[in-house]
Coordinates of C-alpha atoms and ligand atoms in Angstrom, one line a residue:
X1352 CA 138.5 107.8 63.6
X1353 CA 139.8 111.3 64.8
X1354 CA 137.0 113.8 65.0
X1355 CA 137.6 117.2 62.7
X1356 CA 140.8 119.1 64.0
X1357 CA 141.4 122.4 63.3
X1358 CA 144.6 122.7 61.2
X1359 CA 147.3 125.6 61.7
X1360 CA 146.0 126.5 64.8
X1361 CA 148.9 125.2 67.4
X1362 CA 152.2 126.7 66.8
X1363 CA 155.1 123.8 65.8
X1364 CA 157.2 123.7 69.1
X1365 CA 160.9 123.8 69.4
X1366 CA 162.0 120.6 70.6
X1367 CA 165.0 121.1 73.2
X1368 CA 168.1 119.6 73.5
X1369 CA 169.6 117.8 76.2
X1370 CA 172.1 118.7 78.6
X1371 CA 174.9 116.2 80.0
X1372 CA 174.3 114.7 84.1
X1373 CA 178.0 115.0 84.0
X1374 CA 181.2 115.4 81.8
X1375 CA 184.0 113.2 83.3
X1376 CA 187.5 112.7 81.2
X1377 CA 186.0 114.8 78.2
X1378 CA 182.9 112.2 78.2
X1379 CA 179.5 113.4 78.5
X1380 CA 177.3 111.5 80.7
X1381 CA 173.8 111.5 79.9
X1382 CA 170.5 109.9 81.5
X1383 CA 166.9 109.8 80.1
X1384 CA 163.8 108.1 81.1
X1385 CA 161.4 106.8 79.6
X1386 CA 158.3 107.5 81.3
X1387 CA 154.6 108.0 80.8
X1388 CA 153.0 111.0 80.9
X1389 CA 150.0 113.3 79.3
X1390 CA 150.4 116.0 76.5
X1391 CA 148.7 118.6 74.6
X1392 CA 148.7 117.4 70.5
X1393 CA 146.2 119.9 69.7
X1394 CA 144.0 122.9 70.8
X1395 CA 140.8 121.4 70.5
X1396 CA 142.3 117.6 72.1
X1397 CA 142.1 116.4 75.5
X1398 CA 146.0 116.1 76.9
X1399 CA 147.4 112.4 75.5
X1400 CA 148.1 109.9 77.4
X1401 CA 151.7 109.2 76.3
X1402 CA 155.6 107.5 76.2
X1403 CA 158.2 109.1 75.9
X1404 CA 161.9 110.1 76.6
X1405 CA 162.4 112.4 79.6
X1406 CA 158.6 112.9 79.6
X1407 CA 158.3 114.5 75.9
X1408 CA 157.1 113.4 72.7
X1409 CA 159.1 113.3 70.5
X1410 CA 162.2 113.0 73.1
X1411 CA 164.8 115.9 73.4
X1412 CA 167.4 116.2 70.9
X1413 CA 170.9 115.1 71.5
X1414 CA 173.4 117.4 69.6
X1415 CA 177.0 116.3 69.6
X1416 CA 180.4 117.0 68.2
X1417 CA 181.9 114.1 65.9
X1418 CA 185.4 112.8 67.9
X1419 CA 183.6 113.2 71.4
X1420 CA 182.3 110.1 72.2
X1421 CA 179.0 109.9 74.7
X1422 CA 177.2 107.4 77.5
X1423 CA 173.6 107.3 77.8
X1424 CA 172.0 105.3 80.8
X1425 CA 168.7 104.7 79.2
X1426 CA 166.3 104.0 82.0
X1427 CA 162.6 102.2 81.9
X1428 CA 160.2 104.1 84.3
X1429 CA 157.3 103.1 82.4
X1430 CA 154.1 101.5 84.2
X1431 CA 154.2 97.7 84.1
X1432 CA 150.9 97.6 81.6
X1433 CA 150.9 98.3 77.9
X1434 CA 149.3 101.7 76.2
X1435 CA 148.4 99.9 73.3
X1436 CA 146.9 96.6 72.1
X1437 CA 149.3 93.5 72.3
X1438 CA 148.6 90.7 70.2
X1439 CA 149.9 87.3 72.2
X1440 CA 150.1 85.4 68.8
X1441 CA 152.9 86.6 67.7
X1442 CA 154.7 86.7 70.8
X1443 CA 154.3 86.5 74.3
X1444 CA 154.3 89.2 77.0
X1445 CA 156.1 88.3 79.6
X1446 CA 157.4 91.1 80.9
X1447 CA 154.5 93.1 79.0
X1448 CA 156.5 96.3 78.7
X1449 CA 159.9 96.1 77.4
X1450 CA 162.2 98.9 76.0
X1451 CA 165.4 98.6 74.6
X1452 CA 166.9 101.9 72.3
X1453 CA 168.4 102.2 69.2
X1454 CA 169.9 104.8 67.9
X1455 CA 169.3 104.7 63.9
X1456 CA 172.1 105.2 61.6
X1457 CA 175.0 105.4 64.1
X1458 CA 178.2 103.1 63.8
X1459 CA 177.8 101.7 67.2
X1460 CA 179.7 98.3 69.2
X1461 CA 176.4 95.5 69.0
X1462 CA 176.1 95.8 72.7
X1463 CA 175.0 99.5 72.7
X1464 CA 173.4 98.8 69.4
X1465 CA 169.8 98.4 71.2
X1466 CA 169.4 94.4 69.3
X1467 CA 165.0 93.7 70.0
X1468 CA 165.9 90.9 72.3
X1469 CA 168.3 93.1 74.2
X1470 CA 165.5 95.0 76.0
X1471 CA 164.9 95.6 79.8
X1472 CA 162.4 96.6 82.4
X1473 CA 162.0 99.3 85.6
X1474 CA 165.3 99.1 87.2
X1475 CA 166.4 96.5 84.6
X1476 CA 164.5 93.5 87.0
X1477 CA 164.1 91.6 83.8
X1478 CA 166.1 92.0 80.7
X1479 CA 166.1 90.1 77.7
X1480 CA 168.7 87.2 76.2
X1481 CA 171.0 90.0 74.6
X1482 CA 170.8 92.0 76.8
X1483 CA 174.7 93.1 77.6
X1484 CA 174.6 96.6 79.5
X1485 CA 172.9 99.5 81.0
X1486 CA 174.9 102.2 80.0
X1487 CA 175.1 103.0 76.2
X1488 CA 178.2 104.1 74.7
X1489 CA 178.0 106.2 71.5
X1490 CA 181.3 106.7 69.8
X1491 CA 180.8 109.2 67.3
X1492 CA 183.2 108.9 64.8
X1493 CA 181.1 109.1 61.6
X1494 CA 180.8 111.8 59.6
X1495 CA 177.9 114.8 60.8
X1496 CA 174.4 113.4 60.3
X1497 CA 170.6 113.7 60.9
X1498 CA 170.2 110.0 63.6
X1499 CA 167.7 109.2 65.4
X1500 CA 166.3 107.2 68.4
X1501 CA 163.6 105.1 69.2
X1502 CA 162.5 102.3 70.9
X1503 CA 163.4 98.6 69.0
X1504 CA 162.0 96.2 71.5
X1505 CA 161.1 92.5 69.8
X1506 CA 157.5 92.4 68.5
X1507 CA 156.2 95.4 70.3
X1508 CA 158.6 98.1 68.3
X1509 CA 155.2 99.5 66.5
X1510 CA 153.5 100.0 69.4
X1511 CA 156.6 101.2 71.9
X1512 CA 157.1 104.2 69.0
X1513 CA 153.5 105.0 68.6
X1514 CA 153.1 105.7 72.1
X1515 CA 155.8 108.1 71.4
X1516 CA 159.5 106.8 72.1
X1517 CA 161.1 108.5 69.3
X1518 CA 163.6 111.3 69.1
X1519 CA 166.7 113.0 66.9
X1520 CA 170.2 112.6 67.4
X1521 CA 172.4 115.2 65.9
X1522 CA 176.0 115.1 65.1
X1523 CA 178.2 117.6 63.8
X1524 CA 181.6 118.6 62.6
X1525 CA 184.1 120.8 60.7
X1526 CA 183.3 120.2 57.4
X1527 CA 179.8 121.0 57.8
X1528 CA 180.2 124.3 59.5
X1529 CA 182.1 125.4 56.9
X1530 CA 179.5 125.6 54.7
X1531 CA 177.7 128.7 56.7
X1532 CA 174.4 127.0 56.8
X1533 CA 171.7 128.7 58.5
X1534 CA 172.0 127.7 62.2
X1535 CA 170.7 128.8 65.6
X1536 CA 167.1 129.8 65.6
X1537 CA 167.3 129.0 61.7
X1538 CA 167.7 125.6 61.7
X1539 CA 164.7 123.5 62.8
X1540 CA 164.0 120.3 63.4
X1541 CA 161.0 118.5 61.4
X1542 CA 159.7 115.1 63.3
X1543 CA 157.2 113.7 61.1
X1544 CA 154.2 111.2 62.4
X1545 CA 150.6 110.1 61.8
X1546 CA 148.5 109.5 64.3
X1547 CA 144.7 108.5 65.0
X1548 CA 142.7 109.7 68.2
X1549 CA 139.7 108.4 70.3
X1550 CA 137.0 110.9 71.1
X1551 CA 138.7 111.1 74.4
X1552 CA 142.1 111.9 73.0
X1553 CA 143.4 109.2 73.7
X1554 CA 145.6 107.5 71.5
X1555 CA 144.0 105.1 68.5
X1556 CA 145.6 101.9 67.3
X1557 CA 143.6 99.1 66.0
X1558 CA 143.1 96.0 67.5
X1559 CA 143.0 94.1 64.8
X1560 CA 142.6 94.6 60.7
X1561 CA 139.6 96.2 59.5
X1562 CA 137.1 93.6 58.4
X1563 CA 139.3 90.1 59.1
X1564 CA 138.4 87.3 56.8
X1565 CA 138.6 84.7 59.8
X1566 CA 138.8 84.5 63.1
X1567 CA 142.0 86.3 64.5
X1568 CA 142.8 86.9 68.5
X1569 CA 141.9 90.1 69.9
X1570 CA 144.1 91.8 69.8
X1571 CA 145.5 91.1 66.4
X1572 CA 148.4 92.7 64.8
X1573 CA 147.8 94.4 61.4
X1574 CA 149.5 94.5 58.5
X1575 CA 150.0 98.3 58.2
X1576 CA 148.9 101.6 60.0
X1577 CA 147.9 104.7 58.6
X1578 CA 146.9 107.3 61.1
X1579 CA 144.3 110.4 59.8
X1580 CA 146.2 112.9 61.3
X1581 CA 149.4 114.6 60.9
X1582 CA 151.5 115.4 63.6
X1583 CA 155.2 117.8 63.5
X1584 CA 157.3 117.9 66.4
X1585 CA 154.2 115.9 68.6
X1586 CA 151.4 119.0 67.4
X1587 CA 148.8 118.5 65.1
X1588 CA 149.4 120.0 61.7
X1589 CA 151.2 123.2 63.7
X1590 CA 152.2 126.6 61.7
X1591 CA 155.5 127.8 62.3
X1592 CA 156.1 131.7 62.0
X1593 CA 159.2 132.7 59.6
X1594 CA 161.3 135.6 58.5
X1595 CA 161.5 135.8 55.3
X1596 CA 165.5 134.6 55.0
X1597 CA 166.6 130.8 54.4
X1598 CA 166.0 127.8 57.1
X1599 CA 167.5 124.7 57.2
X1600 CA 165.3 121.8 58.2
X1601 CA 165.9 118.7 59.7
X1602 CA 162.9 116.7 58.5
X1603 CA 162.4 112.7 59.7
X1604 CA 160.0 110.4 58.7
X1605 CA 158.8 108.8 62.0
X1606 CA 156.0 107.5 61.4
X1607 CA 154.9 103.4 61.2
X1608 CA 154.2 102.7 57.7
X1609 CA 153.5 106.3 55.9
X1610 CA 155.3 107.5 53.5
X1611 CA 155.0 111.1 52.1
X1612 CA 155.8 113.2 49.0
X1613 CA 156.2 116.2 50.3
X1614 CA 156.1 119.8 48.3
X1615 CA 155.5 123.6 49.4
X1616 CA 151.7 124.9 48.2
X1617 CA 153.7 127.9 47.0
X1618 CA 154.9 125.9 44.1
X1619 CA 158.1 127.2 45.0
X1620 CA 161.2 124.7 45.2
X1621 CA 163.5 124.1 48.1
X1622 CA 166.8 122.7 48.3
X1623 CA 168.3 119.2 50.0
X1624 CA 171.9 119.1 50.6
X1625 CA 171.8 116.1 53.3
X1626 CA 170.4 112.1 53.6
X1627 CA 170.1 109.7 56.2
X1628 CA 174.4 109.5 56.6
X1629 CA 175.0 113.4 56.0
X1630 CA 176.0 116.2 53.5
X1631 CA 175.2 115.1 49.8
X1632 CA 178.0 115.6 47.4
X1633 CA 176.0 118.2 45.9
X1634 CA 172.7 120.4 46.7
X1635 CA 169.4 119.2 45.0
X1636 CA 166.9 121.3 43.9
X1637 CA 163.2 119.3 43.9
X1638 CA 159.7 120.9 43.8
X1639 CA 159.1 117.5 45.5
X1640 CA 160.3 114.6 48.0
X1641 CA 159.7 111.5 48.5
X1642 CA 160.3 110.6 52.6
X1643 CA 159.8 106.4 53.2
X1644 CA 159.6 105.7 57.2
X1645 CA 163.1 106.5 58.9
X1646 CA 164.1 108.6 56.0
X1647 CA 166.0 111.6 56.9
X1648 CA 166.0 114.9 54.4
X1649 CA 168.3 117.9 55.4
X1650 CA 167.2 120.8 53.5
X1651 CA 167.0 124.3 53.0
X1652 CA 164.0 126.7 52.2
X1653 CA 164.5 130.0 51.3
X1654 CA 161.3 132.4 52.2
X1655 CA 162.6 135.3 51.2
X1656 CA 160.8 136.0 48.5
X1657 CA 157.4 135.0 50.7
X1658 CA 157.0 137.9 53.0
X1659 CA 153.6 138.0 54.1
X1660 CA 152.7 134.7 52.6
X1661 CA 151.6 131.4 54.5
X1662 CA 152.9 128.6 52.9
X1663 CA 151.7 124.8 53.9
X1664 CA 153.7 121.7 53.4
X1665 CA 151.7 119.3 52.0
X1666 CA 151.9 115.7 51.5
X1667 CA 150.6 113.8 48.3
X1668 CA 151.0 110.1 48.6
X1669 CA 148.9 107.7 50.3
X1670 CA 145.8 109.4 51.8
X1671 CA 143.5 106.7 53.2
X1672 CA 140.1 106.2 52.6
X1673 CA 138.7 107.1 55.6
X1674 CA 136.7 110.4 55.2
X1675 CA 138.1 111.9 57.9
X1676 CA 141.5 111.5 56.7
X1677 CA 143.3 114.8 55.8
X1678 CA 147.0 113.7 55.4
X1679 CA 147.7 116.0 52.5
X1680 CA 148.6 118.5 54.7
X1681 CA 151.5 118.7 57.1
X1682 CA 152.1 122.0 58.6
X1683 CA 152.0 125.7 57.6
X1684 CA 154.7 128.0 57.4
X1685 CA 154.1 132.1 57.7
X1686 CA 156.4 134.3 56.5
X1687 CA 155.1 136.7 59.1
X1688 CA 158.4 137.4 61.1
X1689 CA 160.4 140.8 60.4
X1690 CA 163.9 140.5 59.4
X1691 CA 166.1 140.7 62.5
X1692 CA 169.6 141.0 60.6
X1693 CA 170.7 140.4 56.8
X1694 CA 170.5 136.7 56.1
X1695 CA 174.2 135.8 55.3
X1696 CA 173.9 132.0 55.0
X1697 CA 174.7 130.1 52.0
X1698 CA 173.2 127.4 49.4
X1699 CA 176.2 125.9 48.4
X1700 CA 176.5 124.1 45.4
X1701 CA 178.9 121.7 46.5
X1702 CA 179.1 120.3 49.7
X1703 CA 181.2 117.6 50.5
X1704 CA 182.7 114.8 49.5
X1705 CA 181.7 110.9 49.4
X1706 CA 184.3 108.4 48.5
X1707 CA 182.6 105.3 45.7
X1708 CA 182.4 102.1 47.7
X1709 CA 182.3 100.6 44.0
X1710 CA 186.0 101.3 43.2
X1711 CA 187.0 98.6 45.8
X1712 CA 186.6 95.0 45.8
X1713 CA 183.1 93.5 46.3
X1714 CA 184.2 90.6 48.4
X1715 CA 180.0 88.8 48.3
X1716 CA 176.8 89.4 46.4
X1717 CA 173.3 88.5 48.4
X1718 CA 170.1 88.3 46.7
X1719 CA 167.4 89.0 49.3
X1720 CA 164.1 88.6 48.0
X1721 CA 161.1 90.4 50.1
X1722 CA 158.4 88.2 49.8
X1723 CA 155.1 88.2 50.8
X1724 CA 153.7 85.0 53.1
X1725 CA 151.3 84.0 55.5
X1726 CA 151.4 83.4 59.4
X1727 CA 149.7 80.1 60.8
X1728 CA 146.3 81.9 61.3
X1729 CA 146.6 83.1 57.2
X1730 CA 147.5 87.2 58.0
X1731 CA 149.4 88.7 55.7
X1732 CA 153.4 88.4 56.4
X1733 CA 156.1 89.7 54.7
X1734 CA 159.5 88.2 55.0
X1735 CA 163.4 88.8 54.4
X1736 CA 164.1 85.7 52.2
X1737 CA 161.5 83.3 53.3
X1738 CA 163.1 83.4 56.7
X1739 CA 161.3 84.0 60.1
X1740 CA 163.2 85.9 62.5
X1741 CA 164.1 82.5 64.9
X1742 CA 165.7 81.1 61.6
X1743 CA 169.4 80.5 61.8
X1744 CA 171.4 83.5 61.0
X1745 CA 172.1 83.4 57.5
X1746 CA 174.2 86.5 56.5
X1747 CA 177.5 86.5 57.6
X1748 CA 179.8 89.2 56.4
X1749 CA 183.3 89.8 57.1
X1750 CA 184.6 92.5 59.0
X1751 CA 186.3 95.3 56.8
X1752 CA 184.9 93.6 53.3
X1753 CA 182.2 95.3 51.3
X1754 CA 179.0 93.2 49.8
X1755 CA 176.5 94.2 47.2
X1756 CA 172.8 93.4 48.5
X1757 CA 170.0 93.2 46.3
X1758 CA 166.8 93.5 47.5
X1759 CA 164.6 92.0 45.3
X1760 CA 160.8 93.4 46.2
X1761 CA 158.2 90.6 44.7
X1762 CA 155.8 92.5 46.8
X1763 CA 153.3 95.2 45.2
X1764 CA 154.7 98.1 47.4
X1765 CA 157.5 99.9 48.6
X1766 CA 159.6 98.4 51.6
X1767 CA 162.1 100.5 53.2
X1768 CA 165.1 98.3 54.3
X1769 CA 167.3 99.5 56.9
X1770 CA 170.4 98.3 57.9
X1771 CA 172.1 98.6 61.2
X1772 CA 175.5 100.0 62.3
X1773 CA 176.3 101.0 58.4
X1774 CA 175.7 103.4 56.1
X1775 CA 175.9 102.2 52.5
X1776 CA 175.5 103.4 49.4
X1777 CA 172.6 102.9 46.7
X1778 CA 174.1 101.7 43.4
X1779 CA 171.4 101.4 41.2
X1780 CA 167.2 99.8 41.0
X1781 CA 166.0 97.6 38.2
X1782 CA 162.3 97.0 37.2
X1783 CA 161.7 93.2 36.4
X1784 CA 158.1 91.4 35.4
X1785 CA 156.1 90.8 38.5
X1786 CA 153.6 88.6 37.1
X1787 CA 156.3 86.9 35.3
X1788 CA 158.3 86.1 38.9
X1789 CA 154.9 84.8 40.4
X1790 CA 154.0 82.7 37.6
X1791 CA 157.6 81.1 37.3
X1792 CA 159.8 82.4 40.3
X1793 CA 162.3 84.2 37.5
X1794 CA 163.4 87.3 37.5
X1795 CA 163.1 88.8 33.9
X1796 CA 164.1 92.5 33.6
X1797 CA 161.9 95.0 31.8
X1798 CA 164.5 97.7 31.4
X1799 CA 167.6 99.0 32.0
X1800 CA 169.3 99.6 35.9
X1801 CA 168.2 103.4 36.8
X1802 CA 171.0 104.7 38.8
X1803 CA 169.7 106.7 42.5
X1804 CA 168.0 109.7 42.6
X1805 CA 170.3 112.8 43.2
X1806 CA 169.2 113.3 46.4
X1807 CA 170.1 109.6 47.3
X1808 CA 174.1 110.1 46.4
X1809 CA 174.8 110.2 49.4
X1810 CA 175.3 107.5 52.8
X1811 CA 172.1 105.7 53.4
X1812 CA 170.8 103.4 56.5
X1813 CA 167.3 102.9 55.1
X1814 CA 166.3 102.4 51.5
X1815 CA 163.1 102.8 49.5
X1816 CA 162.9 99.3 47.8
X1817 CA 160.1 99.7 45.3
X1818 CA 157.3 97.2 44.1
X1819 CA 158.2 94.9 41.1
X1820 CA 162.9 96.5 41.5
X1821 CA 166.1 94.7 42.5
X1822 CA 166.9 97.5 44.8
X1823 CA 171.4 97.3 45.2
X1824 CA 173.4 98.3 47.7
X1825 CA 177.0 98.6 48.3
X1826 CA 178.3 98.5 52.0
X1827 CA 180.9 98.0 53.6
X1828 CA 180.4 96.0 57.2
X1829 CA 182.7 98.0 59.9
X1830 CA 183.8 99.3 61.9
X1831 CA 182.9 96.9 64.4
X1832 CA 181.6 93.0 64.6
X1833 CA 179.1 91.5 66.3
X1834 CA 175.7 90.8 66.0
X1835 CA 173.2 93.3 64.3
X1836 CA 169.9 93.5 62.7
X1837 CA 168.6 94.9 59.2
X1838 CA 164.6 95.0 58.6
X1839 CA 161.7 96.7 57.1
X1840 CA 161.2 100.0 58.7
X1841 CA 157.3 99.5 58.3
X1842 CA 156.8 99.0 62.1
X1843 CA 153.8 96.5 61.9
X1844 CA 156.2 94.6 59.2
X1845 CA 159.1 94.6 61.7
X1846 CA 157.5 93.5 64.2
X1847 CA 156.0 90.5 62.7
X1848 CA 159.1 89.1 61.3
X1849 CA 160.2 90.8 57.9
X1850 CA 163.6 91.7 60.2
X1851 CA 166.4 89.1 60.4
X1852 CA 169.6 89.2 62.2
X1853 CA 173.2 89.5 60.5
X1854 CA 176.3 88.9 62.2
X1855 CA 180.0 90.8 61.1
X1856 CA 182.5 88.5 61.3
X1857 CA 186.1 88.9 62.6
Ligands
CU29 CU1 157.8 96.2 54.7

């Protein structure tokens, strides 16, 4: 779709953090709006038309202390007609555009949780059924992490976060500085999408499924989205210039259904010493990482031994078969930079510690099964359990206990599953006969439980759930009840109902 762009030619910018409207009884206020606006993606594109938070894409970064809790008025100043295609068959448009934010991995009361149906317009003049206030309270109390934002609203989620609503959320504390990371200019964040482009430069998302075996609407909804290009920090496959010393990098998979294995061209290895819920117990070393939408990897690369060198990220999972697609690269880095001062940061071996949810009592198991199905006009849709998201809430965990979930993928791919308001822990994935389940519906294993990766041992939101596994989780539901959802972080998925609703009972 995208015409030939240029790679390494636009250099990755710094994304900015936010300052507080106001600090009032040791509470930071904060306001952003979402708003659209145009922006430059690439040297050789037209400006973009865009959404985004405080007129940026991705939004400014919040960077917070844990214990200092935070409001956030988030404000809808978009115009009152979509950006992108909306398909009317899976749900109607009435108010067309609808925000609501969520803020991805935080430990949050429901009614600042930003639940789909809790969205709202301009000036909040229409809000949905959930809706319960304007002014988000964060309470940051969990442990320092790599969150982010992004816009949630029911059945338009893909869309609203392709047009740009997305953004990283930061949180810090004592334990982590400790560790004399790099920090300052030496600690980057890394916001990873795919996107296509018209000729224009205009954005590109399909209308409907390439070559539909029937007659769908226009627009019609598709089953996934792979864009051709690859876009860090909202440029197009930017280089960054480095001295040669240790960074740490933030890196997030934003994007709506692409996964990446990422590795350095160099062939040298880097080091990841945080997940989605913080520190690791332990630094990993990979050559290579695998990064499922939503996943967060905190890492460390050390270019010190690089001076002179330009070094590209690349990507090796899941190019598409469009020509035009170059999504094996991701963005360059040049060791080009002198040395201002002697690098004094640290890898350190270990770095914190994670208590076993396992040693407790497990007070429910769930089997979950993600199974493929078909919507009433025969497109592909993938569901939590054989349940729609209008079905009856069906899992109802009690506040304080911890449940084992097994997600148990009948599907031939990977689905990441997130969960809201916890983090959890990944106990183990099992390979069972596919064919076998869809001949007969039984599970029959074909070897042993493979414990996590290393770089998994730590707290989760989102997990990969492979083809053909019994993905478990541990978790324990707290510290708040109420009402929450947990879903597919494939957007196009989300949005057309593999997400379901879970309520934490008193
Ligand atoms: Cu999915």
């Amino acid at each position: 779709m995208t015409r030939k762009l240029e790679k390494f030619v636009d250099q990755l910018p710094a994304i900015n953090t936010i300052k507080p409207l106001e600090v009032k009884n040791k509470r930071a206020f904060y306001e952003i709006k979402m708003e659209e606006f145009t922006q430059k993606l690439h040297r050789d594109l037209e400006p973009t038309r865009l959404w985004g938070y405080n007129r940026q894409f991705p939004g400014p970064m919040f960077d917070v202390n844990k214990g200092e809790p935070i409001d956030v008025k988030w404000m809808n100043n978009l115009p009152g007609k979509h950006l992108l295609p909306l398909d009317e068959s899976i749900i109607h448009h009435d108010p067309e555009v609808r925000t609501v934010t969520h803020l991805h991995g935080s430990e949050t009361r429901s009614d600042s949780d930003g639940y789909p149906e809790a969205w709202f317009t301009k000036d909040f003049k229409q809000v949905g059924p959930f809706f319960k206030r304007e002014i988000y309270h964060y309470p940051n109390r969990q442990r320092a992490a790599t969150l982010w934002y992004h816009d949630h609203a029911m059945g338009i989620t893909r869309l609203n976060v392709y047009a740009g609503l997305v953004g990283m959320y930061i949180i810090r504390d004592q334990e982590e500085r400790r560790l004399k990371l790099p920090t300052g200019d030496y600690e980057i964040p890394l916001i990873i999408t795919d996107r296509s482009f018209n000729e224009d430069g205009s954005l590109f998302y399909p209308s409907q499924p390439n070559n539909p075996s029937r007659n769908l609407p226009n627009p019609s909804i598709v089953p996934f989205f792979l864009g051709d290009t690859i876009l860090v920090n909202g440029k197009v496959w930017p280089y960054m210039e480095v001295e040669p010393k240790k960074y740490r990098f933030r890196v997030l998979n934003a994007s709506n259904t692409r996964g990446y294995q990422l590795y350095l061209d160099s062939g040298q290895s880097f080091y990841q010493i945080g997940t989605d819920g913080g520190l690791l117990p332990r630094t990993v070393k990979l050559d290579k990482l695998v990064m499922e939408p939503a996943e967060r990897a905190d890492l460390i690369i050390d270019f010190s031994k690089y001076e002179g060198k330009s070094i590209i990220l690349k990507n090796d999972l899941g190019s598409n078969p469009d020509p035009n697609d170059e999504t094996f690269d991701v963005m360059q880095f040049r060791v080009t930079k002198t040395l201002t001062k002697e690098d004094t940061s640290k890898i350190p071996k270990r770095l914190s510690t994670i208590p076993s949810l396992k040693t407790g009592m497990v007070a429910g198991y769930r089997n979950l099964k993600l199974i493929e199905s078909n919507d009433p006009l025969g497109r592909p849709m993938p569901l939590l359990n054989n349940k729609k998201w209008e079905d009856p809430v069906t899992e109802k965990p009690r506040l304080g206990t911890t449940e084992i979930w097994s997600f148990i993928n009948t599907m031939p791919f990977t689905h990441p599953i997130h969960i809201h308001l916890i983090q959890f822990q990944i106990l183990d994935r099992r390979p069972f006969d596919l064919d076998f389940y869809n001949k007969t519906g039984q599970i029959r294993y074909t070897g042993p439980a493979r414990p996590p990766e290393p770089n998994e041992r730590g707290l989760k939101d989102t997990v990969a759930a492979p083809a053909g596994e019994v993905t478990r989780v541990i978790v324990r539901f707290g510290p708040y009840s109420g009402q929450y959802v947990w879903h597919c972080h494939i957007l196009e998925h989300e949005d057309h109902d593999m997400m379901r609703p879970f309520i934490v009972r008193e």
